[in-house]
Short mmCIF file of C-alpha atoms and ligand atoms in Angstrom, two decimals:
data_model
loop_
_atom_site.label_atom_id
_atom_site.label_comp_id
_atom_site.label_asym_id
_atom_site.label_seq_id
_atom_site.Cartn_x
_atom_site.Cartn_y
_atom_site.Cartn_z
CA MET A 28 -1.16 -25.65 7.03
CA ASP A 29 -3.98 -24.25 9.13
CA ASN A 30 -5.31 -20.89 8.11
CA LYS A 31 -4.97 -18.72 11.20
CA PRO A 32 -7.57 -15.98 11.27
CA PHE A 33 -6.09 -12.52 11.02
CA ASP A 34 -4.97 -11.31 14.41
CA SER A 35 -6.82 -8.05 15.15
CA ILE A 36 -4.62 -5.20 16.25
CA ASN A 37 -7.12 -4.11 18.89
CA GLY A 38 -4.96 -1.29 20.20
CA ASP A 39 -1.81 -3.38 20.58
CA PHE A 40 0.59 -3.81 17.68
CA ARG A 41 3.38 -5.60 19.55
CA GLY A 42 4.55 -8.79 17.89
CA LYS A 43 1.59 -8.91 15.50
CA ASP A 44 1.78 -9.90 11.86
CA ILE A 45 0.57 -7.13 9.54
CA ILE A 46 -1.08 -9.00 6.67
CA SER A 47 -4.38 -7.29 5.84
CA LEU A 48 -6.44 -4.22 6.55
CA ASP A 49 -9.01 -6.61 8.03
CA GLN A 50 -6.92 -6.50 11.20
CA PHE A 51 -7.43 -2.77 11.70
CA ALA A 52 -10.16 -0.72 13.31
CA GLN A 53 -10.41 3.07 13.40
CA LYS A 54 -8.81 3.23 16.83
CA ASP A 55 -5.71 1.36 15.59
CA ILE A 56 -5.30 3.79 12.75
CA LYS A 57 -5.59 6.66 15.21
CA ILE A 58 -2.82 5.17 17.35
CA LEU A 59 -0.59 4.60 14.33
CA PHE A 60 -1.11 8.08 12.92
CA SER A 61 -0.54 9.73 16.31
CA HIS A 62 3.13 8.70 16.08
CA VAL A 63 3.73 9.87 12.52
CA PRO A 64 4.58 13.56 13.26
CA LYS A 65 7.33 12.39 15.63
CA MET A 66 8.68 10.07 12.92
CA ARG A 67 8.63 12.93 10.43
CA GLU A 68 10.65 15.05 12.82
CA ILE A 69 13.21 12.26 13.35
CA ALA A 70 13.61 11.92 9.59
CA LEU A 71 13.63 15.59 8.64
CA LYS A 72 15.95 16.73 11.42
CA ALA A 73 18.19 13.66 11.03
CA MET A 74 17.74 13.05 14.76
CA PRO A 75 19.63 9.96 15.91
CA SER A 76 16.93 7.57 17.12
CA LYS A 77 17.24 4.35 19.10
CA ILE A 78 13.58 3.36 19.08
CA ILE A 79 14.38 -0.13 17.76
CA ALA A 80 18.11 -0.16 18.49
CA GLY A 81 19.54 -3.67 18.43
CA LYS A 82 16.73 -5.06 16.26
CA ILE A 83 17.36 -6.65 12.90
CA VAL A 84 14.68 -6.75 10.24
CA VAL A 85 14.87 -8.98 7.17
CA ILE A 86 13.46 -7.46 3.99
CA LEU A 87 12.70 -10.42 1.72
CA PHE A 88 11.43 -9.36 -1.70
CA TYR A 89 10.56 -11.97 -4.32
CA GLU A 90 9.28 -9.24 -6.68
CA PRO A 91 10.92 -6.11 -8.06
CA SER A 92 10.44 -2.97 -6.01
CA SER A 93 11.95 0.47 -5.66
CA ARG A 94 9.71 2.52 -3.39
CA THR A 95 8.42 -0.06 -0.97
CA PHE A 96 11.85 -1.64 -0.58
CA GLY A 97 13.63 1.70 -0.24
CA SER A 98 10.97 3.05 2.07
CA PHE A 99 11.08 0.08 4.48
CA SER A 100 14.87 0.07 4.48
CA THR A 101 14.98 3.80 5.21
CA ALA A 102 12.25 3.55 7.85
CA ILE A 103 14.06 0.84 9.82
CA LYS A 104 17.37 2.69 9.77
CA GLN A 105 15.77 6.01 10.72
CA ILE A 106 14.55 4.50 13.99
CA GLY A 107 17.82 2.79 14.82
CA GLY A 108 17.31 -0.73 13.52
CA GLN A 109 19.36 -2.68 11.01
CA THR A 110 18.33 -4.59 7.92
CA VAL A 111 19.23 -7.75 6.07
CA GLU A 112 18.05 -7.15 2.53
CA ILE A 113 17.31 -10.05 0.22
CA LEU A 114 16.13 -8.98 -3.21
CA ASN A 115 15.14 -11.64 -5.75
CA PRO A 116 15.84 -14.73 -3.62
CA GLN A 117 14.80 -16.77 -6.68
CA GLN A 118 18.10 -15.68 -8.23
CA PHE A 119 20.45 -14.94 -5.40
CA SER A 120 19.73 -17.22 -2.46
CA SER A 121 19.40 -20.90 -1.60
CA VAL A 122 16.00 -20.79 -3.29
CA VAL A 123 18.03 -21.28 -6.50
CA LYS A 124 19.26 -24.56 -5.04
CA GLY A 125 15.70 -25.67 -4.44
CA GLU A 126 15.10 -24.46 -0.90
CA THR A 127 11.40 -24.32 -0.03
CA PHE A 128 9.53 -21.18 1.01
CA GLU A 129 8.98 -22.80 4.41
CA ASP A 130 12.69 -23.30 5.01
CA THR A 131 13.56 -19.82 3.80
CA ILE A 132 11.15 -18.24 6.29
CA ARG A 133 12.38 -20.47 9.15
CA VAL A 134 15.99 -19.57 8.40
CA PHE A 135 15.44 -15.83 8.22
CA GLU A 136 13.34 -15.73 11.35
CA ALA A 137 16.29 -17.21 13.18
CA TYR A 138 18.36 -14.14 12.25
CA SER A 139 15.83 -11.43 12.82
CA ASP A 140 13.19 -9.65 14.87
CA ALA A 141 10.75 -9.24 11.98
CA ILE A 142 10.43 -10.20 8.31
CA ILE A 143 9.00 -7.90 5.67
CA ILE A 144 7.93 -9.87 2.65
CA ARG A 145 6.83 -9.15 -0.92
CA HIS A 146 5.84 -12.07 -3.11
CA PRO A 147 3.99 -12.51 -6.43
CA GLU A 148 1.61 -15.08 -4.98
CA THR A 149 -1.62 -13.87 -3.38
CA GLY A 150 -1.82 -15.16 0.20
CA SER A 151 1.94 -15.63 0.53
CA ALA A 152 2.31 -13.18 3.43
CA GLN A 153 -0.28 -15.13 5.41
CA LYS A 154 1.56 -18.32 4.47
CA ALA A 155 4.79 -16.85 5.82
CA ALA A 156 2.97 -15.80 9.00
CA ASP A 157 1.72 -19.35 9.45
CA ILE A 158 5.26 -20.68 9.10
CA ALA A 159 7.08 -18.13 11.28
CA ARG A 160 6.98 -19.10 14.92
CA PHE A 161 8.83 -16.30 16.60
CA VAL A 162 8.82 -13.11 14.59
CA PRO A 163 6.10 -10.93 13.05
CA ILE A 164 5.61 -10.88 9.28
CA ILE A 165 4.77 -7.63 7.51
CA ASN A 166 3.09 -7.86 4.12
CA ALA A 167 4.75 -5.57 1.56
CA GLY A 168 2.47 -6.77 -1.25
CA ASP A 169 1.21 -10.28 -1.98
CA GLY A 170 0.31 -10.89 -5.62
CA ILE A 171 -3.02 -9.25 -6.40
CA GLY A 172 -4.04 -9.44 -2.74
CA GLU A 173 -3.15 -6.61 -0.41
CA HIS A 174 -0.56 -3.96 0.24
CA PRO A 175 -1.49 -2.78 3.72
CA THR A 176 1.42 -0.43 4.45
CA GLN A 177 0.94 1.40 1.14
CA ALA A 178 -2.74 1.90 1.97
CA LEU A 179 -2.03 3.12 5.51
CA ALA A 180 0.49 5.61 4.17
CA ASP A 181 -1.91 6.74 1.44
CA LEU A 182 -4.66 7.22 3.97
CA TYR A 183 -2.32 9.38 6.03
CA SER A 184 -1.60 11.54 2.96
CA ILE A 185 -5.32 11.96 2.32
CA LYS A 186 -5.94 12.93 5.93
CA GLU A 187 -3.06 15.37 5.88
CA LYS A 188 -4.59 17.22 2.91
CA PHE A 189 -8.26 17.21 3.88
CA LYS A 190 -7.90 17.14 7.71
CA THR A 191 -10.77 14.67 7.74
CA LEU A 192 -11.60 11.35 6.14
CA HIS A 193 -15.32 11.73 6.34
CA ASN A 194 -17.50 12.47 3.34
CA LEU A 195 -14.74 12.37 0.75
CA HIS A 196 -15.21 11.14 -2.81
CA VAL A 197 -12.29 8.91 -3.77
CA VAL A 198 -11.98 7.93 -7.42
CA PHE A 199 -9.81 4.96 -8.37
CA PHE A 200 -8.74 5.27 -11.99
CA GLY A 201 -7.06 2.80 -14.35
CA GLU A 202 -6.45 -0.93 -14.28
CA LEU A 203 -7.97 -2.05 -10.99
CA ALA A 204 -8.34 -5.83 -11.22
CA HIS A 205 -4.74 -6.60 -10.28
CA TYR A 206 -4.01 -3.68 -8.01
CA ARG A 207 -3.28 -4.59 -4.40
CA SER A 208 -2.85 -0.97 -3.27
CA VAL A 209 -6.37 -0.24 -4.52
CA ASN A 210 -7.76 -3.29 -2.70
CA SER A 211 -6.17 -2.29 0.59
CA LEU A 212 -7.02 1.40 0.36
CA ALA A 213 -10.65 0.66 -0.52
CA LYS A 214 -10.93 -1.61 2.54
CA LEU A 215 -9.38 1.03 4.72
CA LEU A 216 -11.59 3.87 3.45
CA ALA A 217 -14.66 1.69 4.04
CA MET A 218 -14.13 2.22 7.78
CA PHE A 219 -15.00 5.89 7.53
CA GLU A 220 -18.51 7.25 7.36
CA GLY A 221 -19.87 8.88 4.27
CA ILE A 222 -16.95 7.98 2.02
CA ARG A 223 -18.00 7.59 -1.59
CA MET A 224 -15.86 5.54 -3.93
CA SER A 225 -15.91 5.39 -7.71
CA PHE A 226 -13.96 2.86 -9.73
CA ILE A 227 -13.19 3.91 -13.30
CA SER A 228 -11.53 1.27 -15.41
CA PRO A 229 -11.45 -0.30 -18.84
CA ALA A 230 -13.75 -3.31 -19.29
CA LYS A 231 -12.31 -6.65 -18.05
CA VAL A 232 -10.01 -5.02 -15.48
CA GLY A 233 -12.52 -3.53 -13.07
CA LEU A 234 -12.66 -3.81 -9.31
CA ASN A 235 -11.66 -7.13 -7.76
CA PRO A 236 -14.95 -9.02 -7.03
CA ASN A 237 -13.87 -9.83 -3.46
CA ILE A 238 -13.40 -6.15 -2.74
CA ARG A 239 -16.74 -5.28 -4.37
CA GLN A 240 -18.42 -7.81 -2.10
CA TYR A 241 -16.53 -6.46 0.92
CA LEU A 242 -17.66 -2.90 0.19
CA GLN A 243 -21.23 -3.96 -0.47
CA ASN A 244 -21.35 -5.83 2.84
CA LYS A 245 -20.23 -2.63 4.56
CA LYS A 246 -22.90 -0.67 2.68
CA VAL A 247 -20.35 1.65 1.10
CA LYS A 248 -21.68 3.69 -1.82
CA ILE A 249 -19.71 2.63 -4.88
CA ARG A 250 -19.97 3.36 -8.59
CA GLU A 251 -18.22 1.40 -11.30
CA LEU A 252 -17.81 3.26 -14.60
CA HIS A 253 -15.64 3.45 -17.69
CA ASN A 254 -15.44 7.19 -18.20
CA LEU A 255 -13.62 9.56 -15.86
CA ASP A 256 -15.60 12.54 -17.19
CA GLU A 257 -18.66 11.30 -15.33
CA VAL A 258 -17.08 11.98 -11.94
CA ILE A 259 -14.02 14.19 -12.38
CA GLU A 260 -15.65 17.49 -11.40
CA ASP A 261 -16.80 15.99 -8.13
CA THR A 262 -13.55 14.19 -7.21
CA ASP A 263 -11.61 14.84 -4.00
CA VAL A 264 -8.95 12.16 -4.43
CA LEU A 265 -7.97 10.81 -7.83
CA TYR A 266 -6.03 7.59 -7.21
CA VAL A 267 -4.35 6.49 -10.44
CA SER A 268 -3.05 3.00 -11.17
CA ARG A 269 -0.63 1.34 -13.55
CA VAL A 270 -1.62 -1.43 -15.95
CA LYS A 271 -0.11 -4.48 -14.23
CA LYS A 272 1.37 -6.09 -17.30
CA GLU A 273 2.89 -8.94 -15.30
CA PHE A 274 -0.54 -10.23 -14.29
CA MET A 275 -2.26 -10.35 -17.71
CA SER A 276 -2.00 -11.65 -21.26
CA GLU A 277 -0.08 -9.67 -23.86
CA ALA A 278 -3.30 -9.25 -25.85
CA LEU A 279 -5.19 -7.68 -22.94
CA TYR A 280 -2.23 -5.45 -22.10
CA LYS A 281 -2.09 -4.11 -25.64
CA LYS A 282 -5.81 -3.45 -25.57
CA ILE A 283 -5.80 -1.28 -22.46
CA GLN A 284 -2.31 0.22 -22.08
CA GLY A 285 -2.24 3.93 -22.85
CA LYS A 286 -6.04 4.31 -22.98
CA TYR A 287 -6.53 5.75 -19.48
CA PHE A 288 -4.35 8.66 -18.48
CA VAL A 289 -4.32 11.95 -16.61
CA ASP A 290 -3.20 15.04 -18.50
CA LYS A 291 -3.71 18.82 -18.25
CA ASN A 292 -7.18 18.46 -19.67
CA VAL A 293 -8.21 16.20 -16.76
CA LEU A 294 -6.51 18.61 -14.33
CA SER A 295 -8.51 21.54 -15.68
CA LYS A 296 -11.75 19.82 -14.70
CA MET A 297 -10.68 19.00 -11.15
CA LYS A 298 -11.62 21.00 -8.07
CA ALA A 299 -9.03 23.42 -6.68
CA LYS A 300 -9.10 21.42 -3.46
CA SER A 301 -8.41 17.93 -4.70
CA ILE A 302 -5.38 15.65 -4.95
CA ILE A 303 -3.89 13.21 -7.44
CA MET A 304 -2.19 10.13 -6.02
CA HIS A 305 -0.30 7.19 -7.50
CA PRO A 306 1.58 4.49 -5.56
CA LEU A 307 4.11 4.43 -8.43
CA PRO A 308 5.76 3.29 -10.64
CA ARG A 309 3.78 5.07 -13.35
CA VAL A 310 4.07 3.99 -16.93
CA GLY A 311 2.43 6.77 -18.88
CA GLU A 312 -0.85 6.98 -16.96
CA ILE A 313 -0.01 10.42 -15.54
CA LEU A 314 1.72 12.69 -18.02
CA PRO A 315 4.74 14.67 -16.76
CA GLU A 316 2.86 17.92 -17.59
CA VAL A 317 0.76 17.23 -14.46
CA ASP A 318 3.71 16.86 -12.08
CA ASN A 319 4.16 20.50 -11.12
CA ASP A 320 0.54 21.10 -10.25
CA PRO A 321 0.18 21.49 -6.45
CA ARG A 322 -2.59 18.88 -6.48
CA ALA A 323 -0.15 16.23 -7.71
CA ILE A 324 1.24 14.67 -4.52
CA TYR A 325 2.58 11.37 -5.92
CA LEU A 326 6.19 12.52 -6.22
CA ARG A 327 6.02 14.62 -3.06
CA SER A 328 4.24 14.02 0.25
CA GLN A 329 2.81 10.64 -0.78
CA ILE A 330 6.31 9.16 -0.95
CA ARG A 331 7.64 10.82 2.18
CA ASN A 332 4.59 9.84 4.22
CA GLY A 333 5.19 6.25 3.12
CA THR A 334 8.41 6.21 5.07
CA TYR A 335 7.05 8.04 8.14
CA VAL A 336 4.04 5.73 8.44
CA ARG A 337 6.27 2.65 8.04
CA MET A 338 8.60 4.01 10.74
CA ALA A 339 5.65 4.32 13.14
CA LEU A 340 4.30 0.88 12.24
CA ILE A 341 7.62 -0.90 12.71
CA ALA A 342 8.25 0.94 15.98
CA LEU A 343 4.87 -0.24 17.28
CA VAL A 344 5.18 -3.83 16.03
CA LEU A 345 8.67 -4.19 17.48
CA GLY A 346 7.55 -2.64 20.76
CA GLY A 347 10.02 0.21 20.60
CA LYS A 348 9.70 3.05 23.10
CA ILE A 349 8.55 6.00 21.01
C1 NCD B 429 2.76 -0.91 -6.32
C2 NCD B 429 2.97 -2.39 -6.02
O1 NCD B 429 4.03 -2.94 -6.20
O2 NCD B 429 1.98 -2.95 -5.57
N1 NCD B 429 3.82 -0.11 -6.02
C3 NCD B 429 4.21 0.13 -4.72
O3 NCD B 429 4.41 -0.78 -3.96
N2 NCD B 429 4.37 1.40 -4.32
C4 NCD B 429 2.21 -0.64 -7.65
C5 NCD B 429 2.74 -1.28 -8.90
O4 NCD B 429 3.45 -2.27 -8.91
O5 NCD B 429 2.36 -0.79 -9.96
#
């Protein structure tokens, strides 16, 4: 299979695959975000919307998911589309009978106007895009690669809180080596001037080397450390991650799980104007005692914005009249 280069958005989302943040420039993000308030209104006021009426979107998830799956499904329905939802095709579809990935994609594109895919293999969304001839593919997380819609939504949440993206200090905290949301958000933030990024992680699970190289090429100021105390007082965004057990040995998991967490003590050192984010699910890395602090947005606006941003993205990709 030939490796198509990523198709740049370049101001026009219609029919394009959404695979990586490499496809986006600042102007594309501006266009996307300009539609989000309208999407929020549609959702909050339960306004009947026909933006993508008549369109069917397949949500094909080879990996477990609650938020991303629920958020895409909600987003499509909010703007008048319908979904065909295939969770765990390894167990519940013809994949069990030995059907190839190629055939599965070709079959579902025959039913739909777009396919949203999550898969444990890095590069699988691009593979699906290479196979699909007629419909756009949207990457909802490919292995330890990227998670572009999570990053776009997270960026929106950051912008909503700080009103600007320039000159912020974003601190990624936890297991980073296998974290696609971190990879995508770091790439996205690299587009904005003066952003500083710090990556705080246990040894052996630091920043993905490809992302480090990417950031260095873009001359982004980054620090890689093991101790949150070194940066916490100067943090604007604390982006916390889960230890991705499914991508590592049992021995490594046991070594790092439970060592890095956010509690009231961490909160007490943070600036009044700062935020704590997590793409969820969390497994002990943010203690419940933090949840009611106004700076904790992971169970509040971060989730809701995920749906609004996905609504806007799908509307643009499917060429709906907004
Ligand atoms: C993340 C994912 O699946 O990449 N969650 C999400 O999509 N919101 C994070 C995780 O699995 O820990």
